[in-house]
Amino acid sequence: MMNCIVTDYVEPSLEWEASEYASQGISFRALQLRAALETEIIKQVHDADVLVVDQTPISAPVIDAMLNCKLIIRHGDGYDNLDLGAATKNGIACANKPGFWSREVAEHALGLTLALSLRLTDQQRVAANPPTLADAAWDLNRAMPQHSISGWTCGVVGFGKIGSRITEYLHRLCSRVVVCDPYVSPDRIHAAGAEPVGLDELLRVSDLVTLHVPATEETIGLMDSNRIGAMKPGAMLVNTARGSIVGTEDLVDALRTGRLGGAALDVTNPEPLPPEHPLFSLPNVVVTPHLGWYSEEALWSMRKSIVEDVLRAANGELPSTIVNPAVLGRSNLRMTRTGSASSEGE
């Protein structure tokens, strides 16, 4: 009997999945190991044939301990919490679920952009202090000035599924959109109504910079003090990608000194932030709880797709996507090569 284990999940329950697997004779166990020690994770998942992971770190020791595991499925696009090298070495295929909430993340990024341009946090503070009988006027100066996004140059870093979608949105609202993605042809960027530029140029001219790249060796720490310092004075930063892309202390310094005009973050480093973190006390900052991916529709599509891949594995077939395609050429591959899979990243 195949044993499918979920390390952690955001759904209210996984009763639907349990029912689906039971009907196919698959053993299923759902856990919440996101904050567990590595030793506890090993203890709980060592006997998995298929492992479904959200945020739990799956390190090399965890992977080495799973002697029967043939497939790891990441619940979402990013897979920086998986040690792909260790999985490949052990002949374990790793799959992700790209694009299921590209629209949701792009819309969240747009919402954060508008929240910054409209100074919604300042407006809320004004509304929370209503005028008295003696002073019948709102203290509107506390939420002024505001500047229309129509006159902005917006910079998009990364032109994948999410970056290309937010580019389309911004193209309809802003006077100019510039995009930095050296792995995408300039023609594709031009077709979306934007201009391809290098990162230095993007930072120099943009009134707002929005990040849409995965966390890789190339991008972790991308927005450090030097690159934040190279941004247009008073510009704003939006991050709905990964918290590790932005240097948190560098960002706080730039906001405190007024070098940046504001920031909106759906992802942070660390995540979650401690309640006393200075980002929560800065008036020109919006922080949301890594919920940009979410809609009920997208979540259900994701759940169904994961179940389909588990059933594929039970039938000896490859998952719909593989993020470590090198494993397919290894003699110790634990899955059969039946079926086809595409190579997908974030």
mmCIF file of C-alpha atoms in Angstrom:
data_model
loop_
_atom_site.group_PDB
_atom_site.id
_atom_site.type_symbol
_atom_site.label_atom_id
_atom_site.label_comp_id
_atom_site.label_asym_id
_atom_site.label_seq_id
_atom_site.Cartn_x
_atom_site.Cartn_y
_atom_site.Cartn_z
ATOM 1 C CA MET A 1 0.000 0.000 0.000
ATOM 2 C CA MET A 2 1.319 3.445 -0.946
ATOM 3 C CA ASN A 3 1.882 5.801 1.975
ATOM 4 C CA CYS A 4 1.248 9.513 1.295
ATOM 5 C CA ILE A 5 2.206 11.984 4.035
ATOM 6 C CA VAL A 6 1.520 15.729 4.156
ATOM 7 C CA THR A 7 4.076 17.630 6.243
ATOM 8 C CA ASP A 8 1.969 20.784 6.677
ATOM 9 C CA TYR A 9 -1.044 22.455 5.140
ATOM 10 C CA VAL A 10 -3.016 25.710 5.087
ATOM 11 C CA GLU A 11 -6.422 24.228 4.328
ATOM 12 C CA PRO A 12 -8.976 24.024 7.182
ATOM 13 C CA SER A 13 -8.806 20.242 6.820
ATOM 14 C CA LEU A 14 -7.732 17.586 4.325
ATOM 15 C CA GLU A 15 -10.780 15.367 4.746
ATOM 16 C CA TRP A 16 -11.513 15.532 1.024
ATOM 17 C CA GLU A 17 -8.019 14.293 0.199
ATOM 18 C CA ALA A 18 -8.288 11.545 2.801
ATOM 19 C CA SER A 19 -11.514 10.326 1.190
ATOM 20 C CA GLU A 20 -10.011 10.377 -2.308
ATOM 21 C CA TYR A 21 -6.966 8.387 -1.242
ATOM 22 C CA ALA A 22 -8.974 5.901 0.813
ATOM 23 C CA SER A 23 -11.086 5.093 -2.248
ATOM 24 C CA GLN A 24 -7.870 4.147 -4.050
ATOM 25 C CA GLY A 25 -6.355 2.128 -1.216
ATOM 26 C CA ILE A 26 -3.690 4.737 -0.425
ATOM 27 C CA SER A 27 -2.609 5.263 3.182
ATOM 28 C CA PHE A 28 -2.728 8.960 4.106
ATOM 29 C CA ARG A 29 -1.523 11.025 7.032
ATOM 30 C CA ALA A 30 -1.699 14.832 7.408
ATOM 31 C CA LEU A 31 0.651 16.537 9.867
ATOM 32 C CA GLN A 32 1.648 20.053 10.883
ATOM 33 C CA LEU A 33 5.455 20.025 11.021
ATOM 34 C CA ARG A 34 6.255 23.516 9.774
ATOM 35 C CA ALA A 35 7.978 24.503 13.041
ATOM 36 C CA ALA A 36 9.199 21.029 13.988
ATOM 37 C CA LEU A 37 12.825 20.115 14.593
ATOM 38 C CA GLU A 38 14.607 18.152 11.905
ATOM 39 C CA THR A 39 14.696 15.054 14.113
ATOM 40 C CA GLU A 40 10.922 15.180 14.573
ATOM 41 C CA ILE A 41 10.361 15.631 10.844
ATOM 42 C CA ILE A 42 12.498 12.558 10.146
ATOM 43 C CA LYS A 43 10.600 10.551 12.744
ATOM 44 C CA GLN A 44 7.245 11.443 11.216
ATOM 45 C CA VAL A 45 7.966 11.147 7.479
ATOM 46 C CA HIS A 46 10.694 8.516 7.096
ATOM 47 C CA ASP A 47 8.215 5.922 5.804
ATOM 48 C CA ALA A 48 6.584 8.135 3.147
ATOM 49 C CA ASP A 49 6.293 6.882 -0.426
ATOM 50 C CA VAL A 50 4.990 10.292 -1.516
ATOM 51 C CA LEU A 51 5.583 13.452 0.506
ATOM 52 C CA VAL A 52 3.462 16.591 0.047
ATOM 53 C CA VAL A 53 5.120 19.729 1.436
ATOM 54 C CA ASP A 54 4.047 23.304 1.981
ATOM 55 C CA GLN A 55 6.516 25.279 4.150
ATOM 56 C CA THR A 56 8.268 22.546 6.147
ATOM 57 C CA PRO A 57 12.012 22.505 5.379
ATOM 58 C CA ILE A 58 12.958 19.233 3.719
ATOM 59 C CA SER A 59 16.708 19.025 4.257
ATOM 60 C CA ALA A 60 19.259 16.492 3.070
ATOM 61 C CA PRO A 61 19.079 14.472 6.324
ATOM 62 C CA VAL A 62 15.290 14.280 6.003
ATOM 63 C CA ILE A 63 15.571 13.127 2.408
ATOM 64 C CA ASP A 64 18.312 10.607 3.228
ATOM 65 C CA ALA A 65 16.045 9.062 5.877
ATOM 66 C CA MET A 66 13.144 8.490 3.454
ATOM 67 C CA LEU A 67 14.271 5.180 1.998
ATOM 68 C CA ASN A 68 10.982 4.464 0.211
ATOM 69 C CA CYS A 69 10.127 7.943 -1.033
ATOM 70 C CA LYS A 70 9.798 8.237 -4.779
ATOM 71 C CA LEU A 71 8.115 11.650 -5.093
ATOM 72 C CA ILE A 72 8.044 14.977 -3.224
ATOM 73 C CA ILE A 73 5.302 17.409 -4.232
ATOM 74 C CA ARG A 74 5.604 21.079 -3.299
ATOM 75 C CA HIS A 75 2.235 22.713 -2.564
ATOM 76 C CA GLY A 76 2.824 25.800 -4.741
ATOM 77 C CA ASP A 77 5.334 27.342 -7.137
ATOM 78 C CA GLY A 78 8.468 27.908 -5.082
ATOM 79 C CA TYR A 79 10.570 25.008 -3.846
ATOM 80 C CA ASP A 80 13.413 26.727 -2.012
ATOM 81 C CA ASN A 81 12.564 24.714 1.124
ATOM 82 C CA LEU A 82 13.464 21.465 -0.681
ATOM 83 C CA ASP A 83 17.052 20.224 -1.014
ATOM 84 C CA LEU A 84 16.812 19.331 -4.693
ATOM 85 C CA GLY A 85 20.404 18.136 -4.832
ATOM 86 C CA ALA A 86 19.804 15.578 -2.096
ATOM 87 C CA ALA A 87 16.560 14.453 -3.686
ATOM 88 C CA THR A 88 18.210 13.983 -7.071
ATOM 89 C CA LYS A 89 21.105 12.071 -5.491
ATOM 90 C CA ASN A 90 18.594 9.718 -3.867
ATOM 91 C CA GLY A 91 16.602 9.209 -7.056
ATOM 92 C CA ILE A 92 13.545 11.097 -5.757
ATOM 93 C CA ALA A 93 11.548 13.153 -8.243
ATOM 94 C CA CYS A 94 10.364 16.567 -7.028
ATOM 95 C CA ALA A 95 7.292 18.277 -8.419
ATOM 96 C CA ASN A 96 5.785 21.693 -7.898
ATOM 97 C CA LYS A 97 2.484 23.304 -8.813
ATOM 98 C CA PRO A 98 3.283 26.364 -10.923
ATOM 99 C CA GLY A 99 0.844 28.982 -12.073
ATOM 100 C CA PHE A 100 -2.206 28.003 -10.062
ATOM 101 C CA TRP A 101 -2.347 31.383 -8.352
ATOM 102 C CA SER A 102 -0.469 33.639 -10.747
ATOM 103 C CA ARG A 103 -3.530 35.850 -11.068
ATOM 104 C CA GLU A 104 -3.982 36.008 -7.296
ATOM 105 C CA VAL A 105 -0.384 37.072 -6.620
ATOM 106 C CA ALA A 106 -0.426 39.629 -9.440
ATOM 107 C CA GLU A 107 -3.680 41.094 -8.149
ATOM 108 C CA HIS A 108 -2.245 41.197 -4.625
ATOM 109 C CA ALA A 109 0.822 43.037 -5.906
ATOM 110 C CA LEU A 110 -1.436 45.502 -7.698
ATOM 111 C CA GLY A 111 -3.490 45.970 -4.526
ATOM 112 C CA LEU A 112 -0.341 46.675 -2.515
ATOM 113 C CA THR A 113 0.800 49.137 -5.167
ATOM 114 C CA LEU A 114 -2.493 51.033 -4.939
ATOM 115 C CA ALA A 115 -2.391 50.921 -1.142
ATOM 116 C CA LEU A 116 0.967 52.695 -1.256
ATOM 117 C CA SER A 117 -0.062 55.248 -3.871
ATOM 118 C CA LEU A 118 -3.295 56.066 -2.005
ATOM 119 C CA ARG A 119 -1.563 56.032 1.398
ATOM 120 C CA LEU A 120 -4.306 53.803 2.755
ATOM 121 C CA THR A 121 -2.536 53.188 6.066
ATOM 122 C CA ASP A 122 -2.359 56.958 6.641
ATOM 123 C CA GLN A 123 -5.984 57.323 5.601
ATOM 124 C CA GLN A 124 -6.983 54.701 8.143
ATOM 125 C CA ARG A 125 -5.119 56.568 10.883
ATOM 126 C CA VAL A 126 -7.018 59.725 9.956
ATOM 127 C CA ALA A 127 -10.321 57.846 9.989
ATOM 128 C CA ALA A 128 -9.480 56.374 13.406
ATOM 129 C CA ASN A 129 -9.281 59.910 14.813
ATOM 130 C CA PRO A 130 -12.603 61.470 13.805
ATOM 131 C CA PRO A 131 -13.245 65.181 14.171
ATOM 132 C CA THR A 132 -14.790 66.435 17.394
ATOM 133 C CA LEU A 133 -17.677 68.852 17.716
ATOM 134 C CA ALA A 134 -15.200 71.658 18.266
ATOM 135 C CA ASP A 135 -13.204 70.724 15.166
ATOM 136 C CA ALA A 136 -15.496 69.385 12.457
ATOM 137 C CA ALA A 137 -12.764 68.794 9.868
ATOM 138 C CA TRP A 138 -10.732 65.643 9.326
ATOM 139 C CA ASP A 139 -6.988 66.129 9.696
ATOM 140 C CA LEU A 140 -6.501 65.243 6.046
ATOM 141 C CA ASN A 141 -2.988 66.657 5.918
ATOM 142 C CA ARG A 142 -1.833 63.466 7.621
ATOM 143 C CA ALA A 143 -2.734 61.520 4.438
ATOM 144 C CA MET A 144 -1.368 64.046 1.947
ATOM 145 C CA PRO A 145 0.120 64.422 -0.568
ATOM 146 C CA GLN A 146 -0.964 61.589 -2.805
ATOM 147 C CA HIS A 147 0.195 61.211 -6.391
ATOM 148 C CA SER A 148 -1.674 59.490 -9.186
ATOM 149 C CA ILE A 149 -0.133 56.233 -10.347
ATOM 150 C CA SER A 150 -0.917 57.351 -13.889
ATOM 151 C CA GLY A 151 2.232 59.439 -13.880
ATOM 152 C CA TRP A 152 4.524 56.760 -12.480
ATOM 153 C CA THR A 153 7.197 54.659 -14.049
ATOM 154 C CA CYS A 154 6.789 51.173 -12.610
ATOM 155 C CA GLY A 155 9.565 48.605 -12.664
ATOM 156 C CA VAL A 156 8.888 44.855 -12.758
ATOM 157 C CA VAL A 157 11.732 42.519 -11.806
ATOM 158 C CA GLY A 158 11.004 39.098 -13.286
ATOM 159 C CA PHE A 159 8.745 38.374 -16.238
ATOM 160 C CA GLY A 160 7.415 34.893 -15.482
ATOM 161 C CA LYS A 161 3.768 33.968 -15.063
ATOM 162 C CA ILE A 162 3.199 36.536 -12.319
ATOM 163 C CA GLY A 163 5.551 39.237 -13.547
ATOM 164 C CA SER A 164 4.044 39.221 -17.027
ATOM 165 C CA ARG A 165 0.535 39.504 -15.586
ATOM 166 C CA ILE A 166 1.344 42.435 -13.285
ATOM 167 C CA THR A 167 3.067 44.103 -16.241
ATOM 168 C CA GLU A 168 -0.193 43.945 -18.173
ATOM 169 C CA TYR A 169 -2.086 45.462 -15.246
ATOM 170 C CA LEU A 170 0.417 48.263 -14.725
ATOM 171 C CA HIS A 171 0.579 49.020 -18.446
ATOM 172 C CA ARG A 172 -3.070 50.062 -18.245
ATOM 173 C CA LEU A 173 -2.518 52.328 -15.252
ATOM 174 C CA CYS A 174 0.976 53.829 -15.470
ATOM 175 C CA SER A 175 2.668 56.104 -17.951
ATOM 176 C CA ARG A 176 5.604 53.724 -18.338
ATOM 177 C CA VAL A 177 6.473 50.143 -17.347
ATOM 178 C CA VAL A 178 10.038 48.831 -17.469
ATOM 179 C CA VAL A 179 10.959 45.169 -17.015
ATOM 180 C CA CYS A 180 14.181 43.439 -16.062
ATOM 181 C CA ASP A 181 14.470 39.754 -16.945
ATOM 182 C CA PRO A 182 17.615 38.673 -18.796
ATOM 183 C CA TYR A 183 16.085 35.256 -19.505
ATOM 184 C CA VAL A 184 13.148 36.604 -21.512
ATOM 185 C CA SER A 185 13.313 37.915 -25.075
ATOM 186 C CA PRO A 186 12.870 41.688 -25.454
ATOM 187 C CA ASP A 187 10.102 41.026 -27.990
ATOM 188 C CA ARG A 188 7.934 39.361 -25.331
ATOM 189 C CA ILE A 189 8.368 42.323 -23.009
ATOM 190 C CA HIS A 190 7.622 44.815 -25.779
ATOM 191 C CA ALA A 191 4.483 42.837 -26.657
ATOM 192 C CA ALA A 192 3.194 43.444 -23.121
ATOM 193 C CA GLY A 193 3.592 47.201 -23.566
ATOM 194 C CA ALA A 194 6.751 47.476 -21.484
ATOM 195 C CA GLU A 195 10.415 48.279 -22.059
ATOM 196 C CA PRO A 196 13.198 45.762 -21.376
ATOM 197 C CA VAL A 197 15.982 47.316 -19.301
ATOM 198 C CA GLY A 198 18.820 46.244 -17.060
ATOM 199 C CA LEU A 199 18.355 46.170 -13.300
ATOM 200 C CA ASP A 200 20.465 49.277 -12.674
ATOM 201 C CA GLU A 201 18.369 51.297 -15.135
ATOM 202 C CA LEU A 202 15.121 49.934 -13.694
ATOM 203 C CA LEU A 203 16.081 50.977 -10.166
ATOM 204 C CA ARG A 204 17.195 54.409 -11.325
ATOM 205 C CA VAL A 205 13.992 55.385 -13.146
ATOM 206 C CA SER A 206 11.173 53.570 -11.329
ATOM 207 C CA ASP A 207 8.782 55.257 -8.924
ATOM 208 C CA LEU A 208 7.750 51.773 -7.816
ATOM 209 C CA VAL A 209 9.620 48.462 -8.052
ATOM 210 C CA THR A 210 7.735 45.177 -7.761
ATOM 211 C CA LEU A 211 9.592 41.872 -7.359
ATOM 212 C CA HIS A 212 8.536 38.645 -9.096
ATOM 213 C CA VAL A 213 11.521 36.289 -9.102
ATOM 214 C CA PRO A 214 12.087 32.965 -7.308
ATOM 215 C CA ALA A 215 14.578 32.631 -4.468
ATOM 216 C CA THR A 216 17.769 31.284 -6.047
ATOM 217 C CA GLU A 217 21.498 31.741 -5.498
ATOM 218 C CA GLU A 218 21.260 34.585 -7.987
ATOM 219 C CA THR A 219 18.365 36.422 -6.354
ATOM 220 C CA ILE A 220 18.692 35.856 -2.601
ATOM 221 C CA GLY A 221 19.800 39.186 -1.141
ATOM 222 C CA LEU A 222 19.245 40.870 -4.515
ATOM 223 C CA MET A 223 17.804 44.002 -2.931
ATOM 224 C CA ASP A 224 20.601 44.812 -0.499
ATOM 225 C CA SER A 225 21.714 48.219 0.738
ATOM 226 C CA ASN A 226 23.493 48.993 -2.517
ATOM 227 C CA ARG A 227 20.542 48.225 -4.768
ATOM 228 C CA ILE A 228 18.034 49.840 -2.434
ATOM 229 C CA GLY A 229 20.337 52.849 -2.373
ATOM 230 C CA ALA A 230 20.332 52.880 -6.175
ATOM 231 C CA MET A 231 16.560 53.229 -6.302
ATOM 232 C CA LYS A 232 15.020 56.547 -7.238
ATOM 233 C CA PRO A 233 14.763 58.736 -4.108
ATOM 234 C CA GLY A 234 11.295 58.378 -2.615
ATOM 235 C CA ALA A 235 10.482 55.285 -4.684
ATOM 236 C CA MET A 236 8.430 52.438 -3.281
ATOM 237 C CA LEU A 237 9.111 48.694 -3.128
ATOM 238 C CA VAL A 238 6.597 45.831 -3.380
ATOM 239 C CA ASN A 239 7.601 42.237 -2.663
ATOM 240 C CA THR A 240 5.205 39.338 -3.214
ATOM 241 C CA ALA A 241 7.941 36.891 -4.257
ATOM 242 C CA ARG A 242 10.193 35.645 -1.433
ATOM 243 C CA GLY A 243 11.319 37.436 1.707
ATOM 244 C CA SER A 244 14.952 36.414 1.263
ATOM 245 C CA ILE A 245 15.246 38.552 -1.876
ATOM 246 C CA VAL A 246 15.188 41.752 0.208
ATOM 247 C CA GLY A 247 17.622 42.677 2.960
ATOM 248 C CA THR A 248 15.213 43.448 5.801
ATOM 249 C CA GLU A 249 17.551 45.651 7.851
ATOM 250 C CA ASP A 250 18.610 47.538 4.722
ATOM 251 C CA LEU A 251 14.962 48.139 3.880
ATOM 252 C CA VAL A 252 14.167 49.399 7.381
ATOM 253 C CA ASP A 253 17.109 51.811 7.247
ATOM 254 C CA ALA A 254 16.027 53.176 3.866
ATOM 255 C CA LEU A 255 12.464 53.699 5.086
ATOM 256 C CA ARG A 256 13.512 55.354 8.341
ATOM 257 C CA THR A 257 15.835 57.792 6.602
ATOM 258 C CA GLY A 258 13.276 58.636 3.929
ATOM 259 C CA ARG A 259 15.451 57.204 1.166
ATOM 260 C CA LEU A 260 12.420 55.138 0.166
ATOM 261 C CA GLY A 261 8.884 56.452 0.163
ATOM 262 C CA GLY A 262 7.256 53.208 1.236
ATOM 263 C CA ALA A 263 7.182 49.439 1.045
ATOM 264 C CA ALA A 264 4.505 46.769 0.799
ATOM 265 C CA LEU A 265 5.426 43.197 1.663
ATOM 266 C CA ASP A 266 3.480 39.959 1.459
ATOM 267 C CA VAL A 267 6.684 38.037 2.199
ATOM 268 C CA THR A 268 9.338 38.896 4.759
ATOM 269 C CA ASN A 269 12.646 37.710 6.154
ATOM 270 C CA PRO A 270 12.206 36.303 8.734
ATOM 271 C CA GLU A 271 8.697 35.011 8.184
ATOM 272 C CA PRO A 272 6.640 35.595 10.160
ATOM 273 C CA LEU A 273 8.045 38.793 11.606
ATOM 274 C CA PRO A 274 8.046 39.096 15.398
ATOM 275 C CA PRO A 275 5.282 41.422 16.665
ATOM 276 C CA GLU A 276 7.795 44.030 17.817
ATOM 277 C CA HIS A 277 9.543 44.256 14.438
ATOM 278 C CA PRO A 278 10.185 47.861 13.329
ATOM 279 C CA LEU A 279 8.425 47.337 10.001
ATOM 280 C CA PHE A 280 5.120 47.256 11.873
ATOM 281 C CA SER A 281 5.762 50.671 13.415
ATOM 282 C CA LEU A 282 6.643 52.516 10.218
ATOM 283 C CA PRO A 283 3.712 54.511 8.829
ATOM 284 C CA ASN A 284 4.648 53.995 5.178
ATOM 285 C CA VAL A 285 4.719 50.194 5.271
ATOM 286 C CA VAL A 286 2.030 47.607 4.504
ATOM 287 C CA VAL A 287 2.660 44.013 5.602
ATOM 288 C CA THR A 288 0.322 41.153 4.727
ATOM 289 C CA PRO A 289 0.654 37.547 5.991
ATOM 290 C CA HIS A 290 1.921 35.767 2.840
ATOM 291 C CA LEU A 291 -1.633 35.425 1.604
ATOM 292 C CA GLY A 292 -1.133 36.840 -1.881
ATOM 293 C CA TRP A 293 -1.478 33.378 -3.395
ATOM 294 C CA TYR A 294 -4.900 32.751 -1.963
ATOM 295 C CA SER A 295 -8.337 32.434 -3.435
ATOM 296 C CA GLU A 296 -10.708 29.568 -2.743
ATOM 297 C CA GLU A 297 -10.861 28.811 -6.460
ATOM 298 C CA ALA A 298 -7.092 28.601 -6.855
ATOM 299 C CA LEU A 299 -6.687 26.562 -3.693
ATOM 300 C CA TRP A 300 -9.177 23.936 -4.833
ATOM 301 C CA SER A 301 -7.531 23.691 -8.240
ATOM 302 C CA MET A 302 -4.225 23.129 -6.478
ATOM 303 C CA ARG A 303 -5.635 20.449 -4.164
ATOM 304 C CA LYS A 304 -7.149 18.528 -7.060
ATOM 305 C CA SER A 305 -3.903 18.680 -9.009
ATOM 306 C CA ILE A 306 -1.887 17.336 -6.076
ATOM 307 C CA VAL A 307 -4.282 14.419 -5.660
ATOM 308 C CA GLU A 308 -3.973 13.697 -9.379
ATOM 309 C CA ASP A 309 -0.179 13.534 -9.068
ATOM 310 C CA VAL A 310 -0.366 11.213 -6.062
ATOM 311 C CA LEU A 311 -2.668 8.924 -8.038
ATOM 312 C CA ARG A 312 -0.226 9.092 -10.958
ATOM 313 C CA ALA A 313 2.548 7.953 -8.646
ATOM 314 C CA ALA A 314 0.381 5.112 -7.375
ATOM 315 C CA ASN A 315 -0.019 3.982 -10.984
ATOM 316 C CA GLY A 316 3.708 4.230 -11.660
ATOM 317 C CA GLU A 317 3.436 7.442 -13.670
ATOM 318 C CA LEU A 318 5.445 10.676 -13.519
ATOM 319 C CA PRO A 319 3.903 13.852 -12.036
ATOM 320 C CA SER A 320 2.710 16.652 -14.286
ATOM 321 C CA THR A 321 5.816 18.763 -13.589
ATOM 322 C CA ILE A 322 9.326 17.956 -12.370
ATOM 323 C CA VAL A 323 11.682 20.586 -10.947
ATOM 324 C CA ASN A 324 14.736 18.319 -10.800
ATOM 325 C CA PRO A 325 14.659 16.801 -14.319
ATOM 326 C CA ALA A 326 18.230 15.501 -13.916
ATOM 327 C CA VAL A 327 16.781 12.762 -11.704
ATOM 328 C CA LEU A 328 15.138 11.174 -14.752
ATOM 329 C CA GLY A 329 18.543 10.172 -16.090
ATOM 330 C CA ARG A 330 19.740 8.509 -12.904
ATOM 331 C CA SER A 331 19.996 4.742 -12.556
ATOM 332 C CA ASN A 332 18.541 4.935 -9.032
ATOM 333 C CA LEU A 333 15.364 6.765 -10.099
ATOM 334 C CA ARG A 334 12.653 5.401 -7.817
ATOM 335 C CA MET A 335 9.771 6.171 -10.156
ATOM 336 C CA THR A 336 9.099 4.500 -13.465
ATOM 337 C CA ARG A 337 9.386 6.600 -16.590
ATOM 338 C CA THR A 338 5.781 5.987 -17.613
ATOM 339 C CA GLY A 339 4.003 9.119 -18.778
ATOM 340 C CA SER A 340 5.490 12.542 -19.421
ATOM 341 C CA ALA A 341 6.290 15.526 -17.296
ATOM 342 C CA SER A 342 7.282 19.084 -18.016
ATOM 343 C CA SER A 343 10.106 20.938 -16.315
ATOM 344 C CA GLU A 344 8.656 23.899 -14.467
ATOM 345 C CA GLY A 345 9.984 26.569 -12.152
ATOM 346 C CA GLU A 346 8.360 29.566 -10.488
#
